[in-house]
PDB file of N, CA and C in Angstrom:
ATOM      1  N   MET A   1     -29.012  -5.540 -27.074  1.00 43.00           N
ATOM      2  CA  MET A   1     -27.640  -5.473 -26.666  1.00 43.00           C
ATOM      3  C   MET A   1     -27.543  -5.936 -25.225  1.00 43.00           C
ATOM      4  N   ASP A   2     -26.629  -6.832 -24.943  1.00 43.00           N
ATOM      5  CA  ASP A   2     -26.456  -7.393 -23.603  1.00 43.00           C
ATOM      6  C   ASP A   2     -25.221  -6.772 -22.955  1.00 43.00           C
ATOM      7  N   CYS A   3     -25.426  -6.011 -21.888  1.00 41.00           N
ATOM      8  CA  CYS A   3     -24.319  -5.397 -21.159  1.00 41.00           C
ATOM      9  C   CYS A   3     -24.203  -6.050 -19.806  1.00 41.00           C
ATOM     10  N   GLN A   4     -22.998  -6.454 -19.447  1.00 41.00           N
ATOM     11  CA  GLN A   4     -22.754  -7.047 -18.147  1.00 41.00           C
ATOM     12  C   GLN A   4     -21.628  -6.299 -17.466  1.00 41.00           C
ATOM     13  N   MET A   5     -21.750  -6.195 -16.166  1.00 38.00           N
ATOM     14  CA  MET A   5     -20.713  -5.517 -15.399  1.00 38.00           C
ATOM     15  C   MET A   5     -20.159  -6.500 -14.378  1.00 38.00           C
ATOM     16  N   ASP A   6     -18.886  -6.640 -14.314  1.00 39.00           N
ATOM     17  CA  ASP A   6     -18.241  -7.520 -13.353  1.00 39.00           C
ATOM     18  C   ASP A   6     -17.793  -6.690 -12.155  1.00 39.00           C
ATOM     19  N   ALA A   7     -18.497  -6.815 -11.040  1.00 40.00           N
ATOM     20  CA  ALA A   7     -18.197  -6.010  -9.849  1.00 40.00           C
ATOM     21  C   ALA A   7     -16.884  -6.403  -9.198  1.00 40.00           C
ATOM     22  N   THR A   8     -16.323  -7.556  -9.547  1.00 40.00           N
ATOM     23  CA  THR A   8     -15.065  -7.972  -8.934  1.00 40.00           C
ATOM     24  C   THR A   8     -13.865  -7.290  -9.584  1.00 40.00           C
ATOM     25  N   LYS A   9     -14.059  -6.684 -10.732  1.00 40.00           N
ATOM     26  CA  LYS A   9     -12.948  -6.020 -11.414  1.00 40.00           C
ATOM     27  C   LYS A   9     -12.965  -4.537 -11.083  1.00 40.00           C
ATOM     28  N   GLN A  10     -12.286  -4.202  -9.998  1.00 44.00           N
ATOM     29  CA  GLN A  10     -12.158  -2.810  -9.604  1.00 44.00           C
ATOM     30  C   GLN A  10     -10.675  -2.484  -9.460  1.00 44.00           C
ATOM     31  N   GLN A  11     -10.347  -1.276  -9.794  1.00 46.00           N
ATOM     32  CA  GLN A  11      -8.967  -0.854  -9.636  1.00 46.00           C
ATOM     33  C   GLN A  11      -8.871   0.087  -8.459  1.00 46.00           C
ATOM     34  N   HIS A  12      -7.770  -0.032  -7.732  1.00 49.00           N
ATOM     35  CA  HIS A  12      -7.497   0.878  -6.634  1.00 49.00           C
ATOM     36  C   HIS A  12      -6.178   1.566  -6.965  1.00 49.00           C
ATOM     37  N   GLU A  13      -6.256   2.826  -7.322  1.00 63.00           N
ATOM     38  CA  GLU A  13      -5.056   3.566  -7.692  1.00 63.00           C
ATOM     39  C   GLU A  13      -4.313   3.957  -6.429  1.00 63.00           C
ATOM     40  N   LEU A  14      -3.067   3.558  -6.354  1.00 75.00           N
ATOM     41  CA  LEU A  14      -2.259   3.789  -5.163  1.00 75.00           C
ATOM     42  C   LEU A  14      -1.341   4.987  -5.399  1.00 75.00           C
ATOM     43  N   HIS A  15      -1.436   5.976  -4.532  1.00 86.00           N
ATOM     44  CA  HIS A  15      -0.588   7.159  -4.614  1.00 86.00           C
ATOM     45  C   HIS A  15       0.569   6.985  -3.634  1.00 86.00           C
ATOM     46  N   VAL A  16       1.785   6.886  -4.174  1.00 92.00           N
ATOM     47  CA  VAL A  16       2.968   6.607  -3.363  1.00 92.00           C
ATOM     48  C   VAL A  16       3.941   7.769  -3.486  1.00 92.00           C
ATOM     49  N   SER A  17       4.493   8.197  -2.345  1.00 95.00           N
ATOM     50  CA  SER A  17       5.555   9.210  -2.370  1.00 95.00           C
ATOM     51  C   SER A  17       6.795   8.623  -1.714  1.00 95.00           C
ATOM     52  N   ARG A  18       7.937   8.974  -2.266  1.00 95.00           N
ATOM     53  CA  ARG A  18       9.225   8.495  -1.741  1.00 95.00           C
ATOM     54  C   ARG A  18      10.098   9.703  -1.441  1.00 95.00           C
ATOM     55  N   THR A  19      10.652   9.721  -0.224  1.00 95.00           N
ATOM     56  CA  THR A  19      11.481  10.843   0.195  1.00 95.00           C
ATOM     57  C   THR A  19      12.779  10.324   0.795  1.00 95.00           C
ATOM     58  N   GLU A  20      13.907  10.851   0.324  1.00 94.00           N
ATOM     59  CA  GLU A  20      15.220  10.532   0.886  1.00 94.00           C
ATOM     60  C   GLU A  20      15.603  11.633   1.875  1.00 94.00           C
ATOM     61  N   HIS A  21      16.102  11.233   3.039  1.00 91.00           N
ATOM     62  CA  HIS A  21      16.548  12.175   4.058  1.00 91.00           C
ATOM     63  C   HIS A  21      18.029  11.959   4.309  1.00 91.00           C
ATOM     64  N   ASP A  22      18.667  12.912   4.998  1.00 92.00           N
ATOM     65  CA  ASP A  22      20.074  12.736   5.366  1.00 92.00           C
ATOM     66  C   ASP A  22      20.269  11.506   6.240  1.00 92.00           C
ATOM     67  N   ASP A  23      19.270  11.211   7.081  1.00 93.00           N
ATOM     68  CA  ASP A  23      19.407  10.099   8.019  1.00 93.00           C
ATOM     69  C   ASP A  23      18.514   8.905   7.679  1.00 93.00           C
ATOM     70  N   GLY A  24      17.997   8.818   6.439  1.00 95.00           N
ATOM     71  CA  GLY A  24      17.177   7.676   6.057  1.00 95.00           C
ATOM     72  C   GLY A  24      16.237   7.978   4.909  1.00 95.00           C
ATOM     73  N   TRP A  25      15.078   7.310   4.906  1.00 97.00           N
ATOM     74  CA  TRP A  25      14.111   7.478   3.831  1.00 97.00           C
ATOM     75  C   TRP A  25      12.699   7.198   4.349  1.00 97.00           C
ATOM     76  N   THR A  26      11.711   7.683   3.590  1.00 97.00           N
ATOM     77  CA  THR A  26      10.306   7.466   3.908  1.00 97.00           C
ATOM     78  C   THR A  26       9.555   7.162   2.615  1.00 97.00           C
ATOM     79  N   VAL A  27       8.723   6.134   2.657  1.00 97.00           N
ATOM     80  CA  VAL A  27       7.811   5.816   1.554  1.00 97.00           C
ATOM     81  C   VAL A  27       6.408   5.846   2.154  1.00 97.00           C
ATOM     82  N   ALA A  28       5.532   6.644   1.572  1.00 96.00           N
ATOM     83  CA  ALA A  28       4.159   6.764   2.065  1.00 96.00           C
ATOM     84  C   ALA A  28       3.188   6.444   0.942  1.00 96.00           C
ATOM     85  N   ALA A  29       2.106   5.725   1.289  1.00 94.00           N
ATOM     86  CA  ALA A  29       1.073   5.373   0.317  1.00 94.00           C
ATOM     87  C   ALA A  29      -0.287   5.714   0.908  1.00 94.00           C
ATOM     88  N   ASP A  30      -1.064   6.467   0.155  1.00 93.00           N
ATOM     89  CA  ASP A  30      -2.405   6.851   0.574  1.00 93.00           C
ATOM     90  C   ASP A  30      -3.375   5.749   0.145  1.00 93.00           C
ATOM     91  N   LEU A  31      -3.923   5.040   1.121  1.00 90.00           N
ATOM     92  CA  LEU A  31      -4.845   3.939   0.842  1.00 90.00           C
ATOM     93  C   LEU A  31      -6.302   4.343   1.028  1.00 90.00           C
ATOM     94  N   HIS A  32      -6.549   5.634   1.236  1.00 85.00           N
ATOM     95  CA  HIS A  32      -7.903   6.131   1.436  1.00 85.00           C
ATOM     96  C   HIS A  32      -8.757   5.754   0.235  1.00 85.00           C
ATOM     97  N   PRO A  33      -9.928   5.285   0.379  1.00 87.00           N
ATOM     98  CA  PRO A  33     -10.809   5.275   1.546  1.00 87.00           C
ATOM     99  C   PRO A  33     -10.803   3.970   2.331  1.00 87.00           C
ATOM    100  N   LEU A  34      -9.780   3.150   2.174  1.00 88.00           N
ATOM    101  CA  LEU A  34      -9.741   1.876   2.880  1.00 88.00           C
ATOM    102  C   LEU A  34      -9.536   2.087   4.383  1.00 88.00           C
ATOM    103  N   ALA A  35     -10.178   1.245   5.167  1.00 91.00           N
ATOM    104  CA  ALA A  35      -9.993   1.276   6.618  1.00 91.00           C
ATOM    105  C   ALA A  35      -8.738   0.486   6.967  1.00 91.00           C
ATOM    106  N   ASP A  36      -8.089   0.856   8.061  1.00 93.00           N
ATOM    107  CA  ASP A  36      -6.872   0.164   8.487  1.00 93.00           C
ATOM    108  C   ASP A  36      -7.118  -1.333   8.676  1.00 93.00           C
ATOM    109  N   ASP A  37      -8.314  -1.715   9.126  1.00 94.00           N
ATOM    110  CA  ASP A  37      -8.645  -3.124   9.343  1.00 94.00           C
ATOM    111  C   ASP A  37      -8.745  -3.912   8.041  1.00 94.00           C
ATOM    112  N   ASP A  38      -8.880  -3.237   6.914  1.00 95.00           N
ATOM    113  CA  ASP A  38      -8.995  -3.894   5.614  1.00 95.00           C
ATOM    114  C   ASP A  38      -7.641  -4.146   4.963  1.00 95.00           C
ATOM    115  N   VAL A  39      -6.555  -3.686   5.607  1.00 95.00           N
ATOM    116  CA  VAL A  39      -5.232  -3.726   4.994  1.00 95.00           C
ATOM    117  C   VAL A  39      -4.239  -4.418   5.920  1.00 95.00           C
ATOM    118  N   THR A  40      -3.417  -5.288   5.341  1.00 95.00           N
ATOM    119  CA  THR A  40      -2.273  -5.839   6.065  1.00 95.00           C
ATOM    120  C   THR A  40      -1.028  -5.573   5.230  1.00 95.00           C
ATOM    121  N   VAL A  41       0.086  -5.379   5.913  1.00 96.00           N
ATOM    122  CA  VAL A  41       1.340  -5.061   5.236  1.00 96.00           C
ATOM    123  C   VAL A  41       2.415  -6.007   5.737  1.00 96.00           C
ATOM    124  N   GLU A  42       3.158  -6.576   4.792  1.00 96.00           N
ATOM    125  CA  GLU A  42       4.289  -7.426   5.130  1.00 96.00           C
ATOM    126  C   GLU A  42       5.499  -6.911   4.363  1.00 96.00           C
ATOM    127  N   LEU A  43       6.594  -6.700   5.078  1.00 97.00           N
ATOM    128  CA  LEU A  43       7.833  -6.254   4.441  1.00 97.00           C
ATOM    129  C   LEU A  43       8.666  -7.480   4.093  1.00 97.00           C
ATOM    130  N   ILE A  44       8.938  -7.630   2.798  1.00 96.00           N
ATOM    131  CA  ILE A  44       9.738  -8.742   2.305  1.00 96.00           C
ATOM    132  C   ILE A  44      10.870  -8.157   1.482  1.00 96.00           C
ATOM    133  N   ASP A  45      12.072  -8.248   2.014  1.00 96.00           N
ATOM    134  CA  ASP A  45      13.247  -7.669   1.374  1.00 96.00           C
ATOM    135  C   ASP A  45      13.006  -6.193   1.067  1.00 96.00           C
ATOM    136  N   GLU A  46      13.070  -5.804  -0.186  1.00 96.00           N
ATOM    137  CA  GLU A  46      12.900  -4.401  -0.569  1.00 96.00           C
ATOM    138  C   GLU A  46      11.502  -4.126  -1.121  1.00 96.00           C
ATOM    139  N   THR A  47      10.503  -4.841  -0.584  1.00 96.00           N
ATOM    140  CA  THR A  47       9.127  -4.685  -1.047  1.00 96.00           C
ATOM    141  C   THR A  47       8.174  -4.682   0.138  1.00 96.00           C
ATOM    142  N   ALA A  48       7.219  -3.767   0.113  1.00 96.00           N
ATOM    143  CA  ALA A  48       6.105  -3.802   1.050  1.00 96.00           C
ATOM    144  C   ALA A  48       4.942  -4.447   0.298  1.00 96.00           C
ATOM    145  N   VAL A  49       4.484  -5.585   0.775  1.00 96.00           N
ATOM    146  CA  VAL A  49       3.359  -6.277   0.159  1.00 96.00           C
ATOM    147  C   VAL A  49       2.100  -5.826   0.900  1.00 96.00           C
ATOM    148  N   VAL A  50       1.243  -5.091   0.204  1.00 95.00           N
ATOM    149  CA  VAL A  50       0.026  -4.528   0.782  1.00 95.00           C
ATOM    150  C   VAL A  50      -1.138  -5.411   0.341  1.00 95.00           C
ATOM    151  N   ALA A  51      -1.757  -6.091   1.304  1.00 95.00           N
ATOM    152  CA  ALA A  51      -2.902  -6.949   1.012  1.00 95.00           C
ATOM    153  C   ALA A  51      -4.174  -6.212   1.416  1.00 95.00           C
ATOM    154  N   ILE A  52      -5.107  -6.124   0.480  1.00 93.00           N
ATOM    155  CA  ILE A  52      -6.379  -5.437   0.703  1.00 93.00           C
ATOM    156  C   ILE A  52      -7.487  -6.481   0.644  1.00 93.00           C
ATOM    157  N   ASP A  53      -8.324  -6.497   1.682  1.00 94.00           N
ATOM    158  CA  ASP A  53      -9.397  -7.479   1.751  1.00 94.00           C
ATOM    159  C   ASP A  53     -10.677  -6.810   2.241  1.00 94.00           C
ATOM    160  N   THR A  54     -11.551  -6.470   1.304  1.00 93.00           N
ATOM    161  CA  THR A  54     -12.856  -5.893   1.609  1.00 93.00           C
ATOM    162  C   THR A  54     -13.916  -6.720   0.884  1.00 93.00           C
ATOM    163  N   PRO A  55     -15.193  -6.537   1.195  1.00 93.00           N
ATOM    164  CA  PRO A  55     -16.230  -7.266   0.462  1.00 93.00           C
ATOM    165  C   PRO A  55     -16.215  -6.972  -1.049  1.00 93.00           C
ATOM    166  N   MET A  56     -15.771  -5.793  -1.448  1.00 90.00           N
ATOM    167  CA  MET A  56     -15.770  -5.415  -2.861  1.00 90.00           C
ATOM    168  C   MET A  56     -14.415  -5.551  -3.544  1.00 90.00           C
ATOM    169  N   LEU A  57     -13.343  -5.683  -2.769  1.00 88.00           N
ATOM    170  CA  LEU A  57     -12.000  -5.684  -3.357  1.00 88.00           C
ATOM    171  C   LEU A  57     -11.079  -6.592  -2.559  1.00 88.00           C
ATOM    172  N   ARG A  58     -10.429  -7.497  -3.273  1.00 93.00           N
ATOM    173  CA  ARG A  58      -9.425  -8.360  -2.658  1.00 93.00           C
ATOM    174  C   ARG A  58      -8.241  -8.408  -3.610  1.00 93.00           C
ATOM    175  N   THR A  59      -7.109  -7.822  -3.171  1.00 92.00           N
ATOM    176  CA  THR A  59      -5.947  -7.749  -4.054  1.00 92.00           C
ATOM    177  C   THR A  59      -4.689  -7.558  -3.233  1.00 92.00           C
ATOM    178  N   GLU A  60      -3.553  -7.690  -3.879  1.00 93.00           N
ATOM    179  CA  GLU A  60      -2.257  -7.375  -3.292  1.00 93.00           C
ATOM    180  C   GLU A  60      -1.536  -6.389  -4.190  1.00 93.00           C
ATOM    181  N   ILE A  61      -0.846  -5.454  -3.564  1.00 92.00           N
ATOM    182  CA  ILE A  61      -0.085  -4.444  -4.291  1.00 92.00           C
ATOM    183  C   ILE A  61       1.327  -4.437  -3.732  1.00 92.00           C
ATOM    184  N   ASP A  62       2.329  -4.472  -4.591  1.00 94.00           N
ATOM    185  CA  ASP A  62       3.723  -4.402  -4.169  1.00 94.00           C
ATOM    186  C   ASP A  62       4.208  -2.964  -4.272  1.00 94.00           C
ATOM    187  N   VAL A  63       4.828  -2.492  -3.199  1.00 94.00           N
ATOM    188  CA  VAL A  63       5.407  -1.151  -3.174  1.00 94.00           C
ATOM    189  C   VAL A  63       6.911  -1.307  -3.004  1.00 94.00           C
ATOM    190  N   ASP A  64       7.684  -0.801  -3.975  1.00 94.00           N
ATOM    191  CA  ASP A  64       9.138  -0.893  -3.916  1.00 94.00           C
ATOM    192  C   ASP A  64       9.692   0.028  -2.839  1.00 94.00           C
ATOM    193  N   LEU A  65      10.685  -0.489  -2.089  1.00 96.00           N
ATOM    194  CA  LEU A  65      11.349   0.270  -1.036  1.00 96.00           C
ATOM    195  C   LEU A  65      12.821   0.453  -1.395  1.00 96.00           C
ATOM    196  N   PRO A  66      13.463   1.505  -0.881  1.00 95.00           N
ATOM    197  CA  PRO A  66      14.883   1.734  -1.190  1.00 95.00           C
ATOM    198  C   PRO A  66      15.798   0.608  -0.709  1.00 95.00           C
ATOM    199  N   ASP A  67      15.468  -0.017   0.433  1.00 94.00           N
ATOM    200  CA  ASP A  67      16.228  -1.153   0.938  1.00 94.00           C
ATOM    201  C   ASP A  67      15.357  -1.936   1.905  1.00 94.00           C
ATOM    202  N   SER A  68      15.919  -2.939   2.549  1.00 93.00           N
ATOM    203  CA  SER A  68      15.125  -3.840   3.390  1.00 93.00           C
ATOM    204  C   SER A  68      15.126  -3.458   4.864  1.00 93.00           C
ATOM    205  N   SER A  69      15.517  -2.236   5.192  1.00 94.00           N
ATOM    206  CA  SER A  69      15.685  -1.861   6.600  1.00 94.00           C
ATOM    207  C   SER A  69      14.527  -1.058   7.178  1.00 94.00           C
ATOM    208  N   GLY A  70      13.405  -0.973   6.492  1.00 94.00           N
ATOM    209  CA  GLY A  70      12.308  -0.122   6.946  1.00 94.00           C
ATOM    210  C   GLY A  70      11.372  -0.791   7.937  1.00 94.00           C
ATOM    211  N   THR A  71      10.573   0.040   8.594  1.00 96.00           N
ATOM    212  CA  THR A  71       9.489  -0.426   9.453  1.00 96.00           C
ATOM    213  C   THR A  71       8.197   0.227   8.964  1.00 96.00           C
ATOM    214  N   ALA A  72       7.107  -0.524   9.056  1.00 97.00           N
ATOM    215  CA  ALA A  72       5.833  -0.063   8.506  1.00 97.00           C
ATOM    216  C   ALA A  72       4.851   0.300   9.610  1.00 97.00           C
ATOM    217  N   THR A  73       4.089   1.368   9.364  1.00 96.00           N
ATOM    218  CA  THR A  73       2.958   1.726  10.209  1.00 96.00           C
ATOM    219  C   THR A  73       1.788   2.048   9.297  1.00 96.00           C
ATOM    220  N   LEU A  74       0.585   1.802   9.797  1.00 94.00           N
ATOM    221  CA  LEU A  74      -0.632   2.088   9.053  1.00 94.00           C
ATOM    222  C   LEU A  74      -1.559   2.849   9.984  1.00 94.00           C
ATOM    223  N   ARG A  75      -1.902   4.072   9.579  1.00 92.00           N
ATOM    224  CA  ARG A  75      -2.735   4.912  10.433  1.00 92.00           C
ATOM    225  C   ARG A  75      -3.657   5.763   9.573  1.00 92.00           C
ATOM    226  N   ASN A  76      -4.948   5.631   9.833  1.00 91.00           N
ATOM    227  CA  ASN A  76      -5.969   6.431   9.141  1.00 91.00           C
ATOM    228  C   ASN A  76      -5.869   6.324   7.631  1.00 91.00           C
ATOM    229  N   GLY A  77      -5.615   5.102   7.126  1.00 91.00           N
ATOM    230  CA  GLY A  77      -5.574   4.889   5.687  1.00 91.00           C
ATOM    231  C   GLY A  77      -4.285   5.310   5.002  1.00 91.00           C
ATOM    232  N   VAL A  78      -3.258   5.626   5.784  1.00 94.00           N
ATOM    233  CA  VAL A  78      -1.970   6.002   5.205  1.00 94.00           C
ATOM    234  C   VAL A  78      -0.912   5.012   5.682  1.00 94.00           C
ATOM    235  N   LEU A  79      -0.266   4.365   4.737  1.00 96.00           N
ATOM    236  CA  LEU A  79       0.837   3.459   5.020  1.00 96.00           C
ATOM    237  C   LEU A  79       2.133   4.249   4.973  1.00 96.00           C
ATOM    238  N   VAL A  80       2.940   4.137   6.021  1.00 97.00           N
ATOM    239  CA  VAL A  80       4.240   4.785   6.049  1.00 97.00           C
ATOM    240  C   VAL A  80       5.290   3.715   6.364  1.00 97.00           C
ATOM    241  N   VAL A  81       6.267   3.590   5.476  1.00 97.00           N
ATOM    242  CA  VAL A  81       7.416   2.713   5.708  1.00 97.00           C
ATOM    243  C   VAL A  81       8.610   3.639   5.778  1.00 97.00           C
ATOM    244  N   GLU A  82       9.368   3.545   6.869  1.00 96.00           N
ATOM    245  CA  GLU A  82      10.496   4.470   7.005  1.00 96.00           C
ATOM    246  C   GLU A  82      11.695   3.799   7.644  1.00 96.00           C
ATOM    247  N   HIS A  83      12.838   4.382   7.370  1.00 95.00           N
ATOM    248  CA  HIS A  83      14.096   3.952   7.965  1.00 95.00           C
ATOM    249  C   HIS A  83      14.869   5.210   8.371  1.00 95.00           C
ATOM    250  N   THR A  84      15.315   5.232   9.604  1.00 91.00           N
ATOM    251  CA  THR A  84      16.179   6.317  10.073  1.00 91.00           C
ATOM    252  C   THR A  84      17.407   5.703  10.712  1.00 91.00           C
ATOM    253  N   SER A  85      18.544   6.369  10.514  1.00 85.00           N
ATOM    254  CA  SER A  85      19.810   5.868  11.064  1.00 85.00           C
ATOM    255  C   SER A  85      19.961   6.244  12.511  1.00 85.00           C
TER     256      SER A  85
END
């Protein structure tokens, strides 16, 4: 029996929380165990495009946002996109 494993096929399960506030909203995604240097984020309209580039994983993940008015920060493996009025 011949078994082969493709190391390039890995899944990264993204845990996303969305919170509505009286003065805005927050979307947070836990990217742990990825390092901040392995991730770039671009906000395009109502989507945060999360690009992951490591030796073992190269992919993009789209995170839906409530609207296009948010700002993104990435700290200690946690992506936070938020908008406050």
